[in-house]
Coordinates of N, CA and C in Angstrom, one line a residue:
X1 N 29.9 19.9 155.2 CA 30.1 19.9 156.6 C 28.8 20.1 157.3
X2 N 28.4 19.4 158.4 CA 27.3 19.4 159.3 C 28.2 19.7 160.6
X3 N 27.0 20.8 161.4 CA 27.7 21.8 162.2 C 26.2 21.1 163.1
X4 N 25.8 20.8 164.1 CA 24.6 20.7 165.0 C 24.9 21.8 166.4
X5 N 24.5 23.0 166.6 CA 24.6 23.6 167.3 C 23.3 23.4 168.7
X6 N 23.1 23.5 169.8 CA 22.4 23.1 170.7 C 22.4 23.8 171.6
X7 N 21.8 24.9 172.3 CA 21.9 26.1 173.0 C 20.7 25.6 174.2
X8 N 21.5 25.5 175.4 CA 21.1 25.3 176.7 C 21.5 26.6 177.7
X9 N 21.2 27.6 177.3 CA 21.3 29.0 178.2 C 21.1 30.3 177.7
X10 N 20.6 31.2 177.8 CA 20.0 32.3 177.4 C 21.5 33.6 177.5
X11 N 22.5 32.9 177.5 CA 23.8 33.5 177.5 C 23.8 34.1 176.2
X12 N 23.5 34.2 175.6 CA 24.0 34.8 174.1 C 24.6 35.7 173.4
X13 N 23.8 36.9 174.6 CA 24.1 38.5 174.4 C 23.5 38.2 172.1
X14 N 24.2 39.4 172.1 CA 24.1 39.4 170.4 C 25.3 38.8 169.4
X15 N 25.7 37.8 169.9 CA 26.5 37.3 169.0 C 26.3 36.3 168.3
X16 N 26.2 36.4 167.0 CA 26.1 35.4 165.9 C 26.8 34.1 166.1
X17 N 26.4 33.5 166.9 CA 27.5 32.5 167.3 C 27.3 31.5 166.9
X18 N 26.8 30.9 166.0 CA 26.4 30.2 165.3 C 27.0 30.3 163.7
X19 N 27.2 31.4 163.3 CA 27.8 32.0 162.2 C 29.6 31.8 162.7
X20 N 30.1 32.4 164.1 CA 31.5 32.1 164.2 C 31.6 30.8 164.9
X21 N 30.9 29.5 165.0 CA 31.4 28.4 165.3 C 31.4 27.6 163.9
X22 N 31.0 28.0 163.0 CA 30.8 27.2 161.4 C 32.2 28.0 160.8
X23 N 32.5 29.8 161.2 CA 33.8 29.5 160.5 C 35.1 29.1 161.3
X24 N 34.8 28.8 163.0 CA 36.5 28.3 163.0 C 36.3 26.8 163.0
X25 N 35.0 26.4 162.6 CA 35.0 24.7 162.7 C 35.5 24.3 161.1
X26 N 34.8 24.9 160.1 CA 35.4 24.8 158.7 C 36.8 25.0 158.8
X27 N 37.2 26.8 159.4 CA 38.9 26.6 159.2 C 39.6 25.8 159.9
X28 N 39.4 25.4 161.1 CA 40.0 24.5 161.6 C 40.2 23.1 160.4
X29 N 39.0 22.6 160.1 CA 39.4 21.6 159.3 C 40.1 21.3 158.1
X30 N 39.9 23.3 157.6 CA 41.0 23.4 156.4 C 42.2 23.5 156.7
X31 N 42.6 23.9 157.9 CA 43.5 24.3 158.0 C 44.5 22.8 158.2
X32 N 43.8 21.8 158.9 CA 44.4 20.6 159.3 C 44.0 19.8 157.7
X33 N 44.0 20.4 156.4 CA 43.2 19.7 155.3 C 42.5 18.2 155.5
X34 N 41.7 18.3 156.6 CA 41.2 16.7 156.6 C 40.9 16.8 155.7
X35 N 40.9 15.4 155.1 CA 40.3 14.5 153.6 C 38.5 14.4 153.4
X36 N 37.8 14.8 154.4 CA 36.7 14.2 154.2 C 35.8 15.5 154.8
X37 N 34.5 15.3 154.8 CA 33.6 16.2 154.5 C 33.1 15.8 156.3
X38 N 32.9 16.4 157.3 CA 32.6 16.4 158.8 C 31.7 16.9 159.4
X39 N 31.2 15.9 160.4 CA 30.2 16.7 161.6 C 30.5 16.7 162.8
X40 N 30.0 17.7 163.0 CA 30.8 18.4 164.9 C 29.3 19.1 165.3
X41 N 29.3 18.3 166.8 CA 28.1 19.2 167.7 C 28.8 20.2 168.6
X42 N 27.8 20.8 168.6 CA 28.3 21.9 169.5 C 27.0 22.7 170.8
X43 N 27.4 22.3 172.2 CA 26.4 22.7 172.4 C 27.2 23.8 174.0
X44 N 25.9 25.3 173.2 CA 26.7 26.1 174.1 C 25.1 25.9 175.3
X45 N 26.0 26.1 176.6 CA 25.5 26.1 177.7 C 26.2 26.9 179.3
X46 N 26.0 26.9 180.4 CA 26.6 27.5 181.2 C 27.3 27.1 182.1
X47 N 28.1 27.5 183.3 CA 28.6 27.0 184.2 C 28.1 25.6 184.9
X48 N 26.8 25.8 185.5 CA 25.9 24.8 185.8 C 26.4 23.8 184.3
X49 N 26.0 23.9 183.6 CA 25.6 22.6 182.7 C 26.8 21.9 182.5
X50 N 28.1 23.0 182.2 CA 28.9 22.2 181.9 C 29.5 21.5 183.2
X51 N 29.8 22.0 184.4 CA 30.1 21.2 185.6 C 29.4 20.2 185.8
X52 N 28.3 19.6 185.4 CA 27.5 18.5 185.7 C 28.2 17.5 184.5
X53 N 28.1 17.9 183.2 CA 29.1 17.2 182.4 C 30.3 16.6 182.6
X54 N 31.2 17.8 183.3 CA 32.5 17.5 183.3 C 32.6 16.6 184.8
X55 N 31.4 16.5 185.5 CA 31.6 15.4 186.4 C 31.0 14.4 185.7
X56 N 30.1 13.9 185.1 CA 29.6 12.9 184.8 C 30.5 12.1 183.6
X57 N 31.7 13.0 183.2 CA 32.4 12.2 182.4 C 34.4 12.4 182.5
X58 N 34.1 13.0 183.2 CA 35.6 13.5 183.5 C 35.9 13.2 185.1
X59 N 34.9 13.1 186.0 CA 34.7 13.0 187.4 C 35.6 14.3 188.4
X60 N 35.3 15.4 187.6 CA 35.5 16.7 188.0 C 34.1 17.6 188.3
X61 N 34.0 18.0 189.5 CA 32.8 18.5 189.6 C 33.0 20.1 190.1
X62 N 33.5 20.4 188.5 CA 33.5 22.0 188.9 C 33.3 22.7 187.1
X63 N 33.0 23.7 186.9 CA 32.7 24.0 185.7 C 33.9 24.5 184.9
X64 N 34.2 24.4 184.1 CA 35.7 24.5 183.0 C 34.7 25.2 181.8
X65 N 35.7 25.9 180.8 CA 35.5 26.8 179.7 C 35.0 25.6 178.4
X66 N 35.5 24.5 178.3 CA 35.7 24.2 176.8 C 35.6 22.3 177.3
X67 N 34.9 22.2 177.2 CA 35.1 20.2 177.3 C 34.8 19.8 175.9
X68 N 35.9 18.4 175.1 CA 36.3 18.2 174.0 C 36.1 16.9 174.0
X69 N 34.9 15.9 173.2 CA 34.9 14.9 173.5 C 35.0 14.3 171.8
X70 N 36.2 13.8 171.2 CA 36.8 12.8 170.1 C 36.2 12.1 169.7
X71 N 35.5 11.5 168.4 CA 35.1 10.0 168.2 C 36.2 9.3 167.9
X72 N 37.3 10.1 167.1 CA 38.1 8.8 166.5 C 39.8 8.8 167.7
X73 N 40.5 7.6 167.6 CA 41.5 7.7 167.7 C 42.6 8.2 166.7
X74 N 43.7 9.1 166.6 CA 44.3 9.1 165.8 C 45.6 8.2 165.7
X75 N 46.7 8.1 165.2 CA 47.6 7.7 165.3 C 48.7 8.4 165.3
X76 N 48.5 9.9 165.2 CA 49.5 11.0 165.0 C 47.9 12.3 165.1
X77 N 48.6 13.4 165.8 CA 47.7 14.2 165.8 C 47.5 14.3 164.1
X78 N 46.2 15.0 163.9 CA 46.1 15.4 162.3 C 46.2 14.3 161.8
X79 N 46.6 13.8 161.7 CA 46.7 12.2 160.8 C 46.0 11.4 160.3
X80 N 44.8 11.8 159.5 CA 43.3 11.3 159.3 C 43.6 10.0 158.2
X81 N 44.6 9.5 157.7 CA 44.9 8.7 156.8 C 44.4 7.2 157.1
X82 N 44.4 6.8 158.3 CA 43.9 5.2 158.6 C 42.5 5.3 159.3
X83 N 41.9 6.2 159.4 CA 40.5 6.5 160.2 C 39.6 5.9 159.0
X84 N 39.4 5.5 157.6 CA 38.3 5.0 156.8 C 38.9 3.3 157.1
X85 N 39.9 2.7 157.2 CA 40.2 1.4 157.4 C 40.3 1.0 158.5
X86 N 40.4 1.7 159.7 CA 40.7 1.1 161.2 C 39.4 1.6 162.1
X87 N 38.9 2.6 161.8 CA 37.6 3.3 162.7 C 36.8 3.6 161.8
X88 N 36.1 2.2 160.9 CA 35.1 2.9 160.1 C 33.6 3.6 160.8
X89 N 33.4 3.2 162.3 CA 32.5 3.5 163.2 C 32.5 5.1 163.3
X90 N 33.6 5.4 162.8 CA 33.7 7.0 162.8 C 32.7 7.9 161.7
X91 N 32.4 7.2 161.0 CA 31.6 8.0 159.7 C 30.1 7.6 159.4
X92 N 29.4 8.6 159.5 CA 28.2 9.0 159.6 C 27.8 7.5 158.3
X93 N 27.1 6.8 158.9 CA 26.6 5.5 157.7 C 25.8 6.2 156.9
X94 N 24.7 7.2 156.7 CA 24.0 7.5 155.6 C 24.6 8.5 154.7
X95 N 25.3 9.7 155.9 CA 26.0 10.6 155.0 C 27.6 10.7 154.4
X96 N 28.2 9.7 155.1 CA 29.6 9.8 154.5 C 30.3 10.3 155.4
X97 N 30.0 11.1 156.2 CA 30.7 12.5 157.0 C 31.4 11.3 158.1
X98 N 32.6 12.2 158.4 CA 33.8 11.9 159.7 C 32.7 12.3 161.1
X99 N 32.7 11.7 161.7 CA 31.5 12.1 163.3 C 33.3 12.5 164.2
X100 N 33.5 13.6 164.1 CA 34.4 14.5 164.7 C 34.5 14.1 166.1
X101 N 33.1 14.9 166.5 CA 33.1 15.0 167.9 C 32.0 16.0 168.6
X102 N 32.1 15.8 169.7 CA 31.4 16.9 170.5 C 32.3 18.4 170.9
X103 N 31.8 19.3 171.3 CA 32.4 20.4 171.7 C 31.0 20.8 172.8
X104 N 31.3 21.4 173.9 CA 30.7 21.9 174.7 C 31.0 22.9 175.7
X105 N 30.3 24.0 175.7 CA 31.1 25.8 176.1 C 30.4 26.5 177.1
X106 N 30.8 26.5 177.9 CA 30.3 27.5 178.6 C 30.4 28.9 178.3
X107 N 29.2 29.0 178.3 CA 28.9 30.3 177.6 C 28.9 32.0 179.1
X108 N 28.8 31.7 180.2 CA 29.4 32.1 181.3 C 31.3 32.5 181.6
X109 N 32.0 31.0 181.0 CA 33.1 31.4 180.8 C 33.6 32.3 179.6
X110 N 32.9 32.3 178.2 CA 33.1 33.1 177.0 C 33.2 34.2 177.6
X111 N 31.9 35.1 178.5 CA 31.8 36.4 178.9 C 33.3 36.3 180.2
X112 N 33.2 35.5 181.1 CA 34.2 35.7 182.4 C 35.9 35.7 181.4
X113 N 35.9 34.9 180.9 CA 37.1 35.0 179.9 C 37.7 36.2 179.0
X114 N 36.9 36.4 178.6 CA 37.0 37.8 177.6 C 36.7 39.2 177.9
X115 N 37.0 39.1 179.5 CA 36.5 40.4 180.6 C 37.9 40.6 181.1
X116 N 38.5 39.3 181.5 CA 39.5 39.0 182.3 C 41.0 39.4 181.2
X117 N 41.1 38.8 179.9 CA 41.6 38.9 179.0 C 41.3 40.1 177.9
X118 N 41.0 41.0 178.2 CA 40.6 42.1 177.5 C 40.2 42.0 176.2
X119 N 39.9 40.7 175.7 CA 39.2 40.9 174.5 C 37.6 40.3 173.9
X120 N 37.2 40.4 173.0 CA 35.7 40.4 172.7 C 35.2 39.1 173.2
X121 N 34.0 39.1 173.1 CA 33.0 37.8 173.5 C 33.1 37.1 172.3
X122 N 33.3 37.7 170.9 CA 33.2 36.7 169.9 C 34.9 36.3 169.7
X123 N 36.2 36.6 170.0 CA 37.3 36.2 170.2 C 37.2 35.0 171.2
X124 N 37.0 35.2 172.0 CA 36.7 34.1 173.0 C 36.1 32.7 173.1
X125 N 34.7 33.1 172.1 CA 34.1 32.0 171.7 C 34.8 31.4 170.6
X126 N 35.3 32.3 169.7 CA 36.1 31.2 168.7 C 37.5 30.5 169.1
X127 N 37.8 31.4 170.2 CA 39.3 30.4 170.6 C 38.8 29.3 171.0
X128 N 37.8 29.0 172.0 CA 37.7 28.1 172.4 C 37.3 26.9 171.7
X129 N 36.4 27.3 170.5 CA 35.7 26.4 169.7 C 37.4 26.1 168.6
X130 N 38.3 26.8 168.6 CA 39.3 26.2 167.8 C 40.0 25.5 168.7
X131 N 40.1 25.7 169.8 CA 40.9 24.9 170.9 C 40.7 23.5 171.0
X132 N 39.2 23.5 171.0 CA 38.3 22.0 171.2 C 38.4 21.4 169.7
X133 N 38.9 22.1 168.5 CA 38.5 21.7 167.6 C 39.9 20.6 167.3
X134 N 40.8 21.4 167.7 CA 42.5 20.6 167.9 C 41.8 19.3 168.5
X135 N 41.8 19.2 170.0 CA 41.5 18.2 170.4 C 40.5 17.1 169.5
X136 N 39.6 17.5 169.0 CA 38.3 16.7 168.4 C 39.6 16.1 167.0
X137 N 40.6 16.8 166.9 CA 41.3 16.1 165.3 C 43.2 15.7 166.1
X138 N 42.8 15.4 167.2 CA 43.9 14.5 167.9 C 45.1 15.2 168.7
X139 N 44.9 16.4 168.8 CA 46.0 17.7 169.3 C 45.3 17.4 171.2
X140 N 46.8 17.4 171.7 CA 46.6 17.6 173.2 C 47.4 18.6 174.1
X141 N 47.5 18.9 175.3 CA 48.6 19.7 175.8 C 49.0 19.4 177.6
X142 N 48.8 17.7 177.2 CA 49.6 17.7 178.3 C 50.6 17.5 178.9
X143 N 51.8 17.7 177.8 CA 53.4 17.7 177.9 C 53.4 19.0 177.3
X144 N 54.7 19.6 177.9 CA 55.0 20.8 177.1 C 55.2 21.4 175.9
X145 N 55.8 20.2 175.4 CA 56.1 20.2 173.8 C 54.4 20.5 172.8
X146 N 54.0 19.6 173.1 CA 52.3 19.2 173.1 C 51.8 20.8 173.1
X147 N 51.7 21.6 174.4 CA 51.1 22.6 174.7 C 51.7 24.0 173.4
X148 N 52.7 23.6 173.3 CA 53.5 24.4 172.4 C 52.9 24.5 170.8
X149 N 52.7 22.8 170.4 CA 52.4 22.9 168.8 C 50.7 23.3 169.3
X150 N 49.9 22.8 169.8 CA 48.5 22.9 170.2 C 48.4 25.0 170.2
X151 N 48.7 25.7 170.8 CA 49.0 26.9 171.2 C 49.3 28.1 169.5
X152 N 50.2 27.4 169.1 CA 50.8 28.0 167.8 C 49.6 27.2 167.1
X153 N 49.2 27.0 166.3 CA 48.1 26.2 166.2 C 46.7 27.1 165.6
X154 N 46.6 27.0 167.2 CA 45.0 28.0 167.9 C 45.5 29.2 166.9
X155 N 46.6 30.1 167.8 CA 47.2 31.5 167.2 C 47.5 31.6 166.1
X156 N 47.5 30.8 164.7 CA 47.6 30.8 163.5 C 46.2 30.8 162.7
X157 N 45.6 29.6 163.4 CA 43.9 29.7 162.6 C 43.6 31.2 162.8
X158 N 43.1 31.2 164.3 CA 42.3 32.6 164.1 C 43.0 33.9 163.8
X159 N 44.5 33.8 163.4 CA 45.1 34.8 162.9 C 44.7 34.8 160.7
X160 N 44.3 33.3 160.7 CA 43.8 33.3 159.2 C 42.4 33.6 159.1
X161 N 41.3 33.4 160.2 CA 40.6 33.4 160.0 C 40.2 35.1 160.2
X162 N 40.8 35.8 160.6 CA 40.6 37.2 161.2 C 40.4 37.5 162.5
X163 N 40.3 36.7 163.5 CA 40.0 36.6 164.3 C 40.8 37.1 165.3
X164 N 41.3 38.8 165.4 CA 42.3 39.1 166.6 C 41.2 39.2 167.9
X165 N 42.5 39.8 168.8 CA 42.6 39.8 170.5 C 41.4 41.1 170.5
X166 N 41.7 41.5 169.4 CA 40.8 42.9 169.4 C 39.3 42.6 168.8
X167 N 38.9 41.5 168.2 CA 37.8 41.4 167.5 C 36.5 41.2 168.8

């Protein structure tokens, strides 16, 4: 798995965050057993950055926690079975790898989020990066049903991964 992390803000504090986006990006993928070996960018940055993003591609011009941008279509969330015959544009030409997707975080909301919700900056950062990870592997939540499997989901990875409300 190739993980490209890209850090546009001096948000950091002391968290290894680079260490917890390689393990909920791996468990995420184990957990959905994709077939294939994957690369996912990830670039943490702040309020500012991401609001300029989420206007320039979403045409929202206000800053949000977690923007998720897909290479492949799926045909069923999780469903990676027709992605080498129908989206071969999806796989890295020299290395083989699935090109997942982008993830992008405000690193302002990790700290505003995890103040507000009483739990750690490194809880926070991984929910988000498993949240976005759903999306990047075909998971949405904009029916209820949807918000329900997406939700149970999130709360099972980082419950395998160790990852409590308290971490």
């Amino acid at each position: 798995m190739t993980l490209h992390v890209d850090v546009e803000t001096d948000r950091l504090w002391d968290l290894p965050y680079e260490a917890i986006l390689r393990q909920v990006v791996e468990g995420a993928l184990d957990y959905e057993a994709c077939p294939y070996e994957a690369e996912v960018s990830v670039l943490l940055t702040d309020d500012e950055g991401i609001r300029q993003i989420n206007r320039e591609n979403r045409g929202v011009d206000a800053p949000t926690d977690v923007l998720s941008f897909p290479m492949a279509e799926y045909p069923a969330p999780g469903d990676f079975s027709r992605l080498e015959e129908e989206q071969a544009d999806c796989f890295h030409p020299e290395t083989g790898e699935l090109l997942l997707g982008d993830i992008v975080i405000s690193m302002d909301k990790v700290a505003e989020q995890a103040e507000r919700y009483g739990h750690s900056r490194t809880r926070e950062l991984a929910f988000l990066a498993a949240h976005s990870m759903f999306h990047l592997m075909g998971y949405d939540h904009m029916e209820e049903d949807e918000r329900l499997v997406m939700e149970e989901k999130q709360r099972e990875l980082l419950e395998e991964l160790g990852i409590s409300r308290e971490a």
